[in-house]
PDB file of C-alpha atoms in Angstrom:
ATOM      1  CA  MET G   1      20.941   2.917 -40.713  1.00  0.00           C
ATOM      2  CA  ALA G   2      18.951   0.896 -43.442  1.00  0.00           C
ATOM      3  CA  VAL G   3      20.365  -2.420 -43.392  1.00  0.00           C
ATOM      4  CA  THR G   4      20.969  -4.045 -47.271  1.00  0.00           C
ATOM      5  CA  LYS G   5      21.803  -7.820 -47.928  1.00  0.00           C
ATOM      6  CA  ALA G   6      25.254  -7.492 -47.742  1.00  0.00           C
ATOM      7  CA  SER G   7      25.230  -6.617 -44.184  1.00  0.00           C
ATOM      8  CA  ARG G   8      22.752  -8.637 -43.781  1.00  0.00           C
ATOM      9  CA  ASP G   9      24.676 -11.540 -44.509  1.00  0.00           C
ATOM     10  CA  ALA G  10      27.982 -10.107 -43.379  1.00  0.00           C
ATOM     11  CA  MET G  11      26.169 -10.169 -39.122  1.00  0.00           C
ATOM     12  CA  GLY G  12      25.839 -13.508 -39.931  1.00  0.00           C
ATOM     13  CA  GLU G  13      28.708 -13.984 -38.968  1.00  0.00           C
ATOM     14  CA  VAL G  14      29.788 -11.745 -36.433  1.00  0.00           C
ATOM     15  CA  LYS G  15      31.200 -12.723 -33.935  1.00  0.00           C
ATOM     16  CA  THR G  16      31.319 -11.850 -29.655  1.00  0.00           C
ATOM     17  CA  ARG G  17      34.270  -9.923 -30.387  1.00  0.00           C
ATOM     18  CA  PRO G  18      37.352  -9.151 -27.903  1.00  0.00           C
ATOM     19  CA  LEU G  19      37.437  -6.586 -25.098  1.00  0.00           C
ATOM     20  CA  GLU G  20      40.377  -3.355 -25.234  1.00  0.00           C
ATOM     21  CA  GLY G  21      42.090  -0.921 -23.330  1.00  0.00           C
ATOM     22  CA  LYS G  22      40.104  -1.039 -19.768  1.00  0.00           C
ATOM     23  CA  ASP G  23      37.075  -2.651 -21.770  1.00  0.00           C
ATOM     24  CA  ARG G  24      39.171  -5.743 -20.580  1.00  0.00           C
ATOM     25  CA  PHE G  25      39.168  -5.787 -16.699  1.00  0.00           C
ATOM     26  CA  ILE G  26      34.971  -4.830 -16.427  1.00  0.00           C
ATOM     27  CA  PRO G  27      34.285  -8.590 -16.740  1.00  0.00           C
ATOM     28  CA  TRP G  28      37.592  -9.336 -14.028  1.00  0.00           C
ATOM     29  CA  ILE G  29      36.256  -6.450 -11.462  1.00  0.00           C
ATOM     30  CA  VAL G  30      32.271  -7.591 -11.759  1.00  0.00           C
ATOM     31  CA  ARG G  31      33.226 -11.295 -10.866  1.00  0.00           C
ATOM     32  CA  ALA G  32      35.066  -9.921  -8.018  1.00  0.00           C
ATOM     33  CA  LEU G  33      32.619  -7.837  -6.399  1.00  0.00           C
ATOM     34  CA  ILE G  34      29.282 -10.966  -6.928  1.00  0.00           C
ATOM     35  CA  VAL G  35      32.219 -13.496  -5.174  1.00  0.00           C
ATOM     36  CA  LEU G  36      32.166 -10.508  -2.267  1.00  0.00           C
ATOM     37  CA  GLY G  37      28.936 -10.557  -2.461  1.00  0.00           C
ATOM     38  CA  VAL G  38      28.350 -14.450  -2.276  1.00  0.00           C
ATOM     39  CA  SER G  39      31.108 -14.714  -0.057  1.00  0.00           C
ATOM     40  CA  ILE G  40      28.866 -12.225   2.498  1.00  0.00           C
ATOM     41  CA  SER G  41      26.033 -13.602   1.789  1.00  0.00           C
ATOM     42  CA  ILE G  42      27.213 -17.031   2.775  1.00  0.00           C
ATOM     43  CA  HIS G  43      28.688 -15.450   6.057  1.00  0.00           C
ATOM     44  CA  ASN G  44      24.463 -14.091   7.013  1.00  0.00           C
ATOM     45  CA  LEU G  45      23.436 -16.667   5.859  1.00  0.00           C
ATOM     46  CA  ASP G  46      20.426 -17.472   8.787  1.00  0.00           C
ATOM     47  CA  THR G  47      20.276 -14.139   8.190  1.00  0.00           C
ATOM     48  CA  LEU G  48      19.708 -13.980   4.381  1.00  0.00           C
ATOM     49  CA  GLN G  49      17.096 -17.486   5.987  1.00  0.00           C
ATOM     50  CA  THR G  50      15.068 -15.547   7.694  1.00  0.00           C
ATOM     51  CA  ARG G  51      14.511 -12.268   5.915  1.00  0.00           C
ATOM     52  CA  LEU G  52      13.070 -14.952   2.385  1.00  0.00           C
ATOM     53  CA  ASP G  53      11.135 -16.822   4.922  1.00  0.00           C
ATOM     54  CA  SER G  54       8.703 -13.608   5.779  1.00  0.00           C
ATOM     55  CA  ALA G  55       8.994 -12.398   2.395  1.00  0.00           C
ATOM     56  CA  TRP G  56       7.387 -15.548   1.083  1.00  0.00           C
ATOM     57  CA  TYR G  57       4.895 -15.578   4.311  1.00  0.00           C
ATOM     58  CA  TYR G  58       4.482 -12.151   4.013  1.00  0.00           C
ATOM     59  CA  LEU G  59       4.250 -13.309  -0.069  1.00  0.00           C
ATOM     60  CA  ARG G  60       1.264 -16.246   1.052  1.00  0.00           C
ATOM     61  CA  SER G  61      -0.673 -13.793   2.953  1.00  0.00           C
ATOM     62  CA  THR G  62      -1.696 -11.977  -0.518  1.00  0.00           C
ATOM     63  CA  TRP G  63      -4.883 -12.141  -2.422  1.00  0.00           C
ATOM     64  CA  ALA G  64      -2.345 -11.719  -5.966  1.00  0.00           C
ATOM     65  CA  PHE G  65       0.435 -14.367  -4.915  1.00  0.00           C
ATOM     66  CA  ASN G  66      -2.642 -16.180  -4.023  1.00  0.00           C
ATOM     67  CA  SER G  67      -4.269 -16.067  -7.558  1.00  0.00           C
ATOM     68  CA  VAL G  68      -4.180 -18.344 -10.398  1.00  0.00           C
ATOM     69  CA  TYR G  69      -3.290 -15.683 -12.985  1.00  0.00           C
ATOM     70  CA  PHE G  70      -0.031 -14.501 -10.509  1.00  0.00           C
ATOM     71  CA  GLU G  71       2.806 -16.082 -12.660  1.00  0.00           C
ATOM     72  CA  SER G  72       0.661 -14.874 -16.273  1.00  0.00           C
ATOM     73  CA  TRP G  73       0.641 -11.033 -14.663  1.00  0.00           C
ATOM     74  CA  HIS G  74       4.125 -10.986 -13.209  1.00  0.00           C
ATOM     75  CA  ALA G  75       6.030 -12.616 -16.782  1.00  0.00           C
ATOM     76  CA  THR G  76       3.550  -9.796 -18.448  1.00  0.00           C
ATOM     77  CA  LEU G  77       4.388  -7.080 -15.767  1.00  0.00           C
ATOM     78  CA  THR G  78       8.196  -7.535 -16.169  1.00  0.00           C
ATOM     79  CA  TYR G  79       8.495  -7.403 -19.439  1.00  0.00           C
ATOM     80  CA  ALA G  80       6.434  -3.879 -19.723  1.00  0.00           C
ATOM     81  CA  ILE G  81       9.561  -3.024 -16.809  1.00  0.00           C
ATOM     82  CA  ALA G  82      11.858  -4.296 -18.532  1.00  0.00           C
ATOM     83  CA  ILE G  83      11.568  -2.985 -22.201  1.00  0.00           C
ATOM     84  CA  PRO G  84      11.572   0.768 -21.749  1.00  0.00           C
ATOM     85  CA  VAL G  85      13.848   0.378 -18.841  1.00  0.00           C
ATOM     86  CA  TYR G  86      16.411  -1.503 -20.257  1.00  0.00           C
ATOM     87  CA  PRO G  87      16.634  -0.951 -23.639  1.00  0.00           C
ATOM     88  CA  PHE G  88      16.265   2.576 -24.090  1.00  0.00           C
ATOM     89  CA  ALA G  89      17.786   3.972 -21.590  1.00  0.00           C
ATOM     90  CA  LEU G  90      20.722   2.100 -23.829  1.00  0.00           C
ATOM     91  CA  HIS G  91      19.549   3.934 -26.263  1.00  0.00           C
ATOM     92  CA  TYR G  92      19.687   7.281 -24.819  1.00  0.00           C
ATOM     93  CA  MET G  93      23.128   6.882 -23.206  1.00  0.00           C
ATOM     94  CA  PRO G  94      25.858   8.051 -26.662  1.00  0.00           C
ATOM     95  CA  PHE G  95      28.691   7.021 -24.755  1.00  0.00           C
ATOM     96  CA  LEU G  96      27.636   2.823 -25.539  1.00  0.00           C
ATOM     97  CA  ASP G  97      26.680   3.572 -29.069  1.00  0.00           C
ATOM     98  CA  LYS G  98      30.368   1.745 -29.499  1.00  0.00           C
ATOM     99  CA  TYR G  99      29.213  -1.547 -28.308  1.00  0.00           C
ATOM    100  CA  LYS G 100      26.883  -1.849 -30.639  1.00  0.00           C
ATOM    101  CA  VAL G 101      27.219  -5.241 -32.881  1.00  0.00           C
ATOM    102  CA  HIS G 102      26.063  -3.259 -35.414  1.00  0.00           C
ATOM    103  CA  PRO G 103      25.220   0.294 -36.321  1.00  0.00           C
ATOM    104  CA  SER G 104      21.680  -0.133 -36.776  1.00  0.00           C
ATOM    105  CA  VAL G 105      20.934  -0.982 -33.839  1.00  0.00           C
ATOM    106  CA  THR G 106      18.739   0.936 -32.254  1.00  0.00           C
ATOM    107  CA  TYR G 107      15.604   1.861 -30.587  1.00  0.00           C
ATOM    108  CA  VAL G 108      12.075   0.815 -31.592  1.00  0.00           C
ATOM    109  CA  HIS G 109       9.341   3.428 -29.862  1.00  0.00           C
ATOM    110  CA  THR G 110       5.736   2.234 -30.407  1.00  0.00           C
ATOM    111  CA  THR G 111       2.499   3.761 -28.522  1.00  0.00           C
ATOM    112  CA  VAL G 112       0.461   2.697 -25.092  1.00  0.00           C
ATOM    113  CA  MET G 113      -2.215   1.528 -27.106  1.00  0.00           C
ATOM    114  CA  ASN G 114      -0.014  -0.827 -28.641  1.00  0.00           C
ATOM    115  CA  ILE G 115       1.873  -2.195 -25.403  1.00  0.00           C
ATOM    116  CA  ILE G 116      -1.579  -3.497 -24.172  1.00  0.00           C
ATOM    117  CA  PHE G 117      -3.033  -4.502 -27.158  1.00  0.00           C
ATOM    118  CA  GLU G 118       0.565  -6.544 -26.961  1.00  0.00           C
ATOM    119  CA  ALA G 119      -0.257  -7.268 -23.699  1.00  0.00           C
ATOM    120  CA  ILE G 120      -3.883  -8.470 -24.087  1.00  0.00           C
ATOM    121  CA  ILE G 121      -2.332 -10.644 -27.198  1.00  0.00           C
ATOM    122  CA  TYR G 122       0.492 -11.949 -24.550  1.00  0.00           C
ATOM    123  CA  LEU G 123      -2.690 -12.691 -21.203  1.00  0.00           C
ATOM    124  CA  THR G 124      -5.052 -14.482 -22.823  1.00  0.00           C
ATOM    125  CA  PRO G 125      -4.110 -17.534 -23.781  1.00  0.00           C
ATOM    126  CA  LEU G 126      -2.283 -17.910 -20.847  1.00  0.00           C
ATOM    127  CA  MET G 127      -4.786 -16.973 -18.972  1.00  0.00           C
ATOM    128  CA  LEU G 128      -7.518 -20.049 -20.425  1.00  0.00           C
ATOM    129  CA  LEU G 129      -4.418 -22.495 -19.602  1.00  0.00           C
ATOM    130  CA  ASP G 130      -3.625 -21.064 -15.740  1.00  0.00           C
ATOM    131  CA  THR G 131      -8.252 -20.606 -15.527  1.00  0.00           C
ATOM    132  CA  PHE G 132      -7.920 -24.764 -16.140  1.00  0.00           C
ATOM    133  CA  THR G 133      -5.158 -25.741 -15.671  1.00  0.00           C
ATOM    134  CA  ILE G 134      -4.358 -26.807 -11.641  1.00  0.00           C
ATOM    135  CA  LYS G 135      -1.006 -25.268 -10.427  1.00  0.00           C
ATOM    136  CA  LYS G 136       1.040 -28.199  -9.186  1.00  0.00           C
ATOM    137  CA  TYR G 137       4.045 -27.647  -6.750  1.00  0.00           C
ATOM    138  CA  MET G 138       5.984 -29.175  -5.103  1.00  0.00           C
ATOM    139  CA  GLY G 139       5.407 -29.301  -0.446  1.00  0.00           C
ATOM    140  CA  VAL G 140       1.999 -29.119  -1.439  1.00  0.00           C
ATOM    141  CA  GLN G 141      -1.010 -31.747   0.801  1.00  0.00           C
ATOM    142  CA  PRO G 142      -2.343 -33.936  -1.554  1.00  0.00           C
ATOM    143  CA  SER G 143      -5.637 -32.857   0.295  1.00  0.00           C
ATOM    144  CA  VAL G 144      -4.864 -29.719  -0.811  1.00  0.00           C
ATOM    145  CA  MET G 145      -4.368 -30.888  -5.065  1.00  0.00           C
ATOM    146  CA  ALA G 146      -8.185 -33.188  -4.805  1.00  0.00           C
ATOM    147  CA  GLN G 147     -10.023 -30.558  -3.356  1.00  0.00           C
ATOM    148  CA  LYS G 148      -8.731 -28.730  -6.866  1.00  0.00           C
ATOM    149  CA  ARG G 149      -9.421 -31.473  -8.388  1.00  0.00           C
ATOM    150  CA  LEU G 150     -13.521 -30.418  -7.681  1.00  0.00           C
ATOM    151  CA  SER G 151     -13.078 -27.628  -9.138  1.00  0.00           C
ATOM    152  CA  PHE G 152     -13.027 -27.158 -13.195  1.00  0.00           C
ATOM    153  CA  ILE G 153     -12.367 -23.423 -12.652  1.00  0.00           C
ATOM    154  CA  GLN G 154      -9.144 -22.688 -10.761  1.00  0.00           C
ATOM    155  CA  THR G 155      -9.087 -19.104  -9.246  1.00  0.00           C
ATOM    156  CA  THR G 156      -6.201 -19.754  -6.563  1.00  0.00           C
ATOM    157  CA  ARG G 157      -3.175 -21.959  -6.635  1.00  0.00           C
ATOM    158  CA  PRO G 158      -1.732 -24.876  -4.431  1.00  0.00           C
ATOM    159  CA  LEU G 159       1.066 -22.893  -2.734  1.00  0.00           C
ATOM    160  CA  PRO G 160       3.348 -24.796  -0.209  1.00  0.00           C
ATOM    161  CA  ILE G 161       3.353 -23.743   3.559  1.00  0.00           C
ATOM    162  CA  ALA G 162       7.133 -24.214   4.117  1.00  0.00           C
ATOM    163  CA  PRO G 163       9.340 -21.839   2.914  1.00  0.00           C
ATOM    164  CA  PRO G 164      12.662 -22.235   0.560  1.00  0.00           C
ATOM    165  CA  THR G 165      15.753 -22.700   1.831  1.00  0.00           C
ATOM    166  CA  VAL G 166      18.557 -20.344   0.465  1.00  0.00           C
ATOM    167  CA  GLY G 167      20.180 -22.400  -1.119  1.00  0.00           C
ATOM    168  CA  GLY G 168      17.079 -24.366  -2.520  1.00  0.00           C
ATOM    169  CA  VAL G 169      16.668 -21.124  -4.371  1.00  0.00           C
ATOM    170  CA  CYS G 170      19.915 -20.661  -5.793  1.00  0.00           C
ATOM    171  CA  PHE G 171      20.243 -24.711  -7.251  1.00  0.00           C
ATOM    172  CA  GLN G 172      16.174 -24.964  -8.406  1.00  0.00           C
ATOM    173  CA  LEU G 173      17.189 -21.610 -10.585  1.00  0.00           C
ATOM    174  CA  VAL G 174      20.231 -21.722 -12.110  1.00  0.00           C
ATOM    175  CA  THR G 175      19.839 -25.390 -13.199  1.00  0.00           C
ATOM    176  CA  SER G 176      15.497 -24.369 -14.844  1.00  0.00           C
ATOM    177  CA  ILE G 177      17.521 -22.215 -16.179  1.00  0.00           C
ATOM    178  CA  LEU G 178      20.113 -24.130 -17.711  1.00  0.00           C
ATOM    179  CA  LEU G 179      16.597 -26.841 -18.564  1.00  0.00           C
ATOM    180  CA  PHE G 180      15.137 -24.718 -20.399  1.00  0.00           C
ATOM    181  CA  ASP G 181      18.279 -24.104 -22.588  1.00  0.00           C
ATOM    182  CA  PHE G 182      18.696 -26.961 -23.518  1.00  0.00           C
ATOM    183  CA  MET G 183      15.030 -27.849 -24.090  1.00  0.00           C
ATOM    184  CA  PHE G 184      14.406 -24.911 -26.006  1.00  0.00           C
ATOM    185  CA  PHE G 185      17.827 -25.332 -28.538  1.00  0.00           C
ATOM    186  CA  CYS G 186      16.232 -28.780 -29.260  1.00  0.00           C
ATOM    187  CA  PHE G 187      12.483 -26.960 -30.029  1.00  0.00           C
ATOM    188  CA  HIS G 188      14.045 -24.301 -31.959  1.00  0.00           C
ATOM    189  CA  LEU G 189      16.568 -25.704 -33.969  1.00  0.00           C
ATOM    190  CA  LEU G 190      13.690 -27.903 -35.207  1.00  0.00           C
ATOM    191  CA  PHE G 191      11.452 -24.743 -36.538  1.00  0.00           C
ATOM    192  CA  HIS G 192      14.746 -22.895 -38.457  1.00  0.00           C
ATOM    193  CA  LYS G 193      14.982 -27.473 -40.593  1.00  0.00           C
ATOM    194  CA  ASN G 194      11.443 -27.688 -40.829  1.00  0.00           C
ATOM    195  CA  ALA G 195      10.748 -25.431 -43.867  1.00  0.00           C
ATOM    196  CA  TRP G 196       6.506 -25.791 -42.548  1.00  0.00           C
ATOM    197  CA  LEU G 197       7.232 -25.230 -38.965  1.00  0.00           C
ATOM    198  CA  TYR G 198       9.283 -21.956 -39.867  1.00  0.00           C
ATOM    199  CA  LYS G 199       7.460 -20.349 -41.793  1.00  0.00           C
ATOM    200  CA  THR G 200       5.190 -20.810 -39.527  1.00  0.00           C
ATOM    201  CA  VAL G 201       5.438 -20.916 -35.952  1.00  0.00           C
ATOM    202  CA  HIS G 202       8.968 -19.025 -36.106  1.00  0.00           C
ATOM    203  CA  ALA G 203      10.182 -16.861 -39.040  1.00  0.00           C
ATOM    204  CA  LEU G 204       7.618 -14.167 -37.932  1.00  0.00           C
ATOM    205  CA  HIS G 205      10.235 -13.975 -34.671  1.00  0.00           C
ATOM    206  CA  HIS G 206      13.098 -13.385 -37.688  1.00  0.00           C
ATOM    207  CA  LYS G 207      11.044 -10.463 -39.874  1.00  0.00           C
ATOM    208  CA  HIS G 208      12.617  -7.568 -38.390  1.00  0.00           C
ATOM    209  CA  ASP G 209      15.243  -5.193 -40.729  1.00  0.00           C
ATOM    210  CA  VAL G 210      17.517  -3.660 -37.680  1.00  0.00           C
ATOM    211  CA  MET G 211      17.581  -5.757 -34.513  1.00  0.00           C
ATOM    212  CA  HIS G 212      16.139  -3.754 -31.360  1.00  0.00           C
ATOM    213  CA  GLY G 213      14.390  -4.726 -27.831  1.00  0.00           C
ATOM    214  CA  ARG G 214      10.925  -4.912 -28.434  1.00  0.00           C
ATOM    215  CA  VAL G 215      11.873  -7.928 -31.311  1.00  0.00           C
ATOM    216  CA  THR G 216      12.070 -10.347 -28.053  1.00  0.00           C
ATOM    217  CA  ASN G 217       7.976 -10.525 -27.900  1.00  0.00           C
ATOM    218  CA  LEU G 218       7.582 -10.918 -31.990  1.00  0.00           C
ATOM    219  CA  LEU G 219       6.400 -14.223 -31.437  1.00  0.00           C
ATOM    220  CA  THR G 220       3.606 -16.100 -33.088  1.00  0.00           C
ATOM    221  CA  VAL G 221       0.843 -17.594 -30.274  1.00  0.00           C
ATOM    222  CA  GLN G 222       2.744 -20.530 -30.739  1.00  0.00           C
ATOM    223  CA  GLU G 223       6.559 -19.826 -30.106  1.00  0.00           C
ATOM    224  CA  ARG G 224       4.742 -18.123 -27.751  1.00  0.00           C
ATOM    225  CA  ILE G 225       3.166 -21.036 -25.269  1.00  0.00           C
ATOM    226  CA  THR G 226       6.309 -22.888 -26.141  1.00  0.00           C
ATOM    227  CA  LEU G 227       8.324 -20.793 -25.501  1.00  0.00           C
ATOM    228  CA  ILE G 228       6.633 -20.299 -21.862  1.00  0.00           C
ATOM    229  CA  LEU G 229       5.395 -23.912 -21.450  1.00  0.00           C
ATOM    230  CA  SER G 230       9.565 -24.904 -22.245  1.00  0.00           C
ATOM    231  CA  ALA G 231      10.093 -22.463 -18.951  1.00  0.00           C
ATOM    232  CA  ASN G 232       7.069 -23.670 -17.126  1.00  0.00           C
ATOM    233  CA  TYR G 233       8.729 -27.456 -17.825  1.00  0.00           C
ATOM    234  CA  ALA G 234      11.973 -27.038 -16.800  1.00  0.00           C
ATOM    235  CA  LEU G 235      10.798 -25.145 -13.553  1.00  0.00           C
ATOM    236  CA  ARG G 236       8.041 -28.077 -11.929  1.00  0.00           C
ATOM    237  CA  PHE G 237      10.995 -30.865 -13.274  1.00  0.00           C
ATOM    238  CA  MET G 238      13.366 -28.885 -10.759  1.00  0.00           C
ATOM    239  CA  GLY G 239      10.737 -29.149  -8.257  1.00  0.00           C
ATOM    240  CA  SER G 240      11.358 -25.311  -7.935  1.00  0.00           C
ATOM    241  CA  HIS G 241       9.308 -23.747  -5.138  1.00  0.00           C
ATOM    242  CA  PRO G 242       6.521 -21.023  -5.360  1.00  0.00           C
ATOM    243  CA  PHE G 243       9.330 -18.666  -4.445  1.00  0.00           C
ATOM    244  CA  THR G 244      11.850 -19.606  -7.001  1.00  0.00           C
ATOM    245  CA  ARG G 245       9.710 -19.217  -9.406  1.00  0.00           C
ATOM    246  CA  MET G 246       9.139 -15.183  -8.946  1.00  0.00           C
ATOM    247  CA  LEU G 247      12.856 -15.493  -8.848  1.00  0.00           C
ATOM    248  CA  PHE G 248      13.074 -16.258 -12.872  1.00  0.00           C
ATOM    249  CA  VAL G 249      10.704 -14.458 -14.005  1.00  0.00           C
ATOM    250  CA  PRO G 250      12.580 -11.126 -14.261  1.00  0.00           C
ATOM    251  CA  VAL G 251      16.332 -13.674 -14.821  1.00  0.00           C
ATOM    252  CA  PHE G 252      14.284 -15.163 -17.322  1.00  0.00           C
ATOM    253  CA  ILE G 253      13.113 -12.456 -18.801  1.00  0.00           C
ATOM    254  CA  PHE G 254      16.162 -10.435 -18.929  1.00  0.00           C
ATOM    255  CA  LEU G 255      18.154 -13.147 -20.304  1.00  0.00           C
ATOM    256  CA  LEU G 256      16.002 -12.519 -23.029  1.00  0.00           C
ATOM    257  CA  VAL G 257      15.972  -8.875 -23.876  1.00  0.00           C
ATOM    258  CA  ASP G 258      19.441  -8.169 -23.464  1.00  0.00           C
ATOM    259  CA  ASN G 259      20.000 -11.133 -25.689  1.00  0.00           C
ATOM    260  CA  HIS G 260      18.021  -8.940 -28.249  1.00  0.00           C
ATOM    261  CA  THR G 261      19.162  -5.404 -28.055  1.00  0.00           C
ATOM    262  CA  GLY G 262      22.352  -5.791 -30.245  1.00  0.00           C
ATOM    263  CA  TYR G 263      24.807  -4.016 -27.663  1.00  0.00           C
ATOM    264  CA  ASP G 264      28.377  -6.237 -26.952  1.00  0.00           C
ATOM    265  CA  LEU G 265      29.204  -4.434 -23.150  1.00  0.00           C
ATOM    266  CA  PRO G 266      31.699  -5.266 -21.560  1.00  0.00           C
ATOM    267  CA  PHE G 267      29.738  -5.994 -18.141  1.00  0.00           C
ATOM    268  CA  GLY G 268      27.087  -8.508 -20.036  1.00  0.00           C
ATOM    269  CA  ILE G 269      26.617 -11.583 -18.328  1.00  0.00           C
ATOM    270  CA  HIS G 270      28.214 -13.445 -21.039  1.00  0.00           C
ATOM    271  CA  ARG G 271      30.959 -11.471 -20.642  1.00  0.00           C
ATOM    272  CA  ILE G 272      31.163 -12.663 -16.891  1.00  0.00           C
ATOM    273  CA  ILE G 273      30.056 -15.593 -16.941  1.00  0.00           C
ATOM    274  CA  PRO G 274      33.812 -16.684 -18.263  1.00  0.00           C
ATOM    275  CA  PHE G 275      35.875 -19.897 -21.268  1.00  0.00           C
ATOM    276  CA  ASN G 276      32.613 -18.324 -23.718  1.00  0.00           C
ATOM    277  CA  LEU G 277      30.422 -20.398 -22.588  1.00  0.00           C
ATOM    278  CA  MET G 278      27.249 -17.446 -23.119  1.00  0.00           C
ATOM    279  CA  GLY G 279      26.286 -16.552 -26.318  1.00  0.00           C
ATOM    280  CA  GLY G 280      24.972 -12.043 -26.013  1.00  0.00           C
ATOM    281  CA  PRO G 281      23.449 -10.772 -28.160  1.00  0.00           C
ATOM    282  CA  ALA G 282      26.116 -10.148 -31.151  1.00  0.00           C
ATOM    283  CA  ALA G 283      25.757 -14.206 -31.537  1.00  0.00           C
ATOM    284  CA  HIS G 284      22.039 -13.885 -31.229  1.00  0.00           C
ATOM    285  CA  MET G 285      22.198 -11.075 -33.564  1.00  0.00           C
ATOM    286  CA  ALA G 286      24.396 -13.099 -36.073  1.00  0.00           C
ATOM    287  CA  HIS G 287      21.246 -15.375 -35.796  1.00  0.00           C
ATOM    288  CA  HIS G 288      18.487 -13.250 -36.575  1.00  0.00           C
ATOM    289  CA  PHE G 289      20.315 -11.757 -39.701  1.00  0.00           C
ATOM    290  CA  LYS G 290      21.452 -15.149 -40.322  1.00  0.00           C
ATOM    291  CA  GLY G 291      19.410 -18.308 -39.668  1.00  0.00           C
ATOM    292  CA  THR G 292      22.143 -21.414 -39.757  1.00  0.00           C
ATOM    293  CA  THR G 293      24.064 -20.579 -36.241  1.00  0.00           C
ATOM    294  CA  HIS G 294      23.656 -20.106 -32.779  1.00  0.00           C
ATOM    295  CA  TYR G 295      20.393 -22.017 -31.956  1.00  0.00           C
ATOM    296  CA  GLN G 296      21.033 -21.698 -27.807  1.00  0.00           C
ATOM    297  CA  PRO G 297      19.204 -19.381 -26.391  1.00  0.00           C
ATOM    298  CA  PHE G 298      21.724 -18.478 -23.485  1.00  0.00           C
ATOM    299  CA  PHE G 299      24.211 -21.076 -23.362  1.00  0.00           C
ATOM    300  CA  THR G 300      27.112 -22.738 -26.338  1.00  0.00           C
ATOM    301  CA  TYR G 301      27.509 -26.011 -25.492  1.00  0.00           C
ATOM    302  CA  LEU G 302      25.548 -27.165 -27.793  1.00  0.00           C
ATOM    303  CA  ASP G 303      25.498 -25.187 -30.392  1.00  0.00           C
ATOM    304  CA  THR G 304      28.915 -26.227 -30.588  1.00  0.00           C
ATOM    305  CA  LEU G 305      28.496 -30.006 -30.253  1.00  0.00           C
ATOM    306  CA  LEU G 306      26.407 -28.369 -33.070  1.00  0.00           C
ATOM    307  CA  GLU G 307      28.806 -27.018 -35.443  1.00  0.00           C
ATOM    308  CA  LYS G 308      31.483 -29.881 -35.087  1.00  0.00           C
ATOM    309  CA  TYR G 309      28.995 -32.557 -35.658  1.00  0.00           C
ATOM    310  CA  TYR G 310      28.858 -30.334 -39.373  1.00  0.00           C
ATOM    311  CA  ALA G 311      32.425 -29.951 -39.911  1.00  0.00           C
ATOM    312  CA  HIS G 312      32.375 -34.202 -39.066  1.00  0.00           C
ATOM    313  CA  SER G 313      29.869 -34.603 -41.748  1.00  0.00           C
ATOM    314  CA  VAL G 314      30.591 -32.896 -44.314  1.00  0.00           C
ATOM    315  CA  GLY G 315      34.813 -34.052 -43.522  1.00  0.00           C
ATOM    316  CA  GLY G 316      33.974 -37.850 -43.764  1.00  0.00           C
ATOM    317  CA  ASN G 317      31.049 -37.262 -46.667  1.00  0.00           C
ATOM    318  CA  LYS G 318      34.045 -35.133 -48.397  1.00  0.00           C
ATOM    319  CA  LYS G 319      36.413 -37.524 -47.279  1.00  0.00           C
ATOM    320  CA  THR G 320      34.099 -40.772 -48.996  1.00  0.00           C
ATOM    321  CA  ALA G 321      33.666 -38.474 -51.754  1.00  0.00           C
ATOM    322  CA  ASP G 322      37.777 -38.066 -52.875  1.00  0.00           C
ATOM    323  CA  ASN G 323      38.192 -41.770 -51.967  1.00  0.00           C
ATOM    324  CA  GLN G 324      34.977 -43.476 -54.491  1.00  0.00           C
ATOM    325  CA  HIS G 325      37.001 -41.009 -57.297  1.00  0.00           C
TER     326      HIS G 325
END
């Protein structure tokens, strides 16, 4: 289905619709299962910690995890798996079509060569950064860092010996997502408000006729690096353990891909998190086709504050103009 200018403008006003019928109970069921899972985990915290310790010591013994390129490879492979598994699967489940934000939502197929080309374009700048940048993680001995500084080219990363705690991983994961969301909102807003930056850095991401999962990676090199460095800085600022960073990648990529699927699913993460704290695919699709709202990648509080600021400014200007008359 072609997207006309009229439907494109209409999609700019799309908002997450209230759930109806049996769909209203789905978020509550998922929340109950999450609470049950968390309760069981807390009850078996010692067992979880023991397993986390074992996983960490195993990872530290592998060549791949010690490689300076691990995180770049991990992100590329996760995205390469997420795209064909998640949006592709949604596309071939007709009973989910009713949850499409707009009938034009689809899955755009590609060739293996295109996937390889995308991977090369994505990996090249990241691996260059990896090669000449010393990775800095909390808990690494100063003597190890001093040894790393003696080499201009990096091949392995200095990993801490001690594993993280379960609570530490959860805290670092959540706060890193929140900090990234705040940071990229600022960059994203700047990209839209500055005409040169929009044309040079961000316009490519909005250059599509229909919404589909592959739009997630429709980025200029500059925007991709901004996205990745923002995520890296958020993780570093929160002192995230390399194990947390490894878990961060699939969570981060899933949230990005989910935003671009165009499916407003009743079991979507934006439905499970209460009080409309997350925008979800409908809000993000509205942003893509209108570009004047929903700048926050995942959450909504900054967009809400921005809307209130605009409303106050317009109202104040109008009141001033009326007084002058």
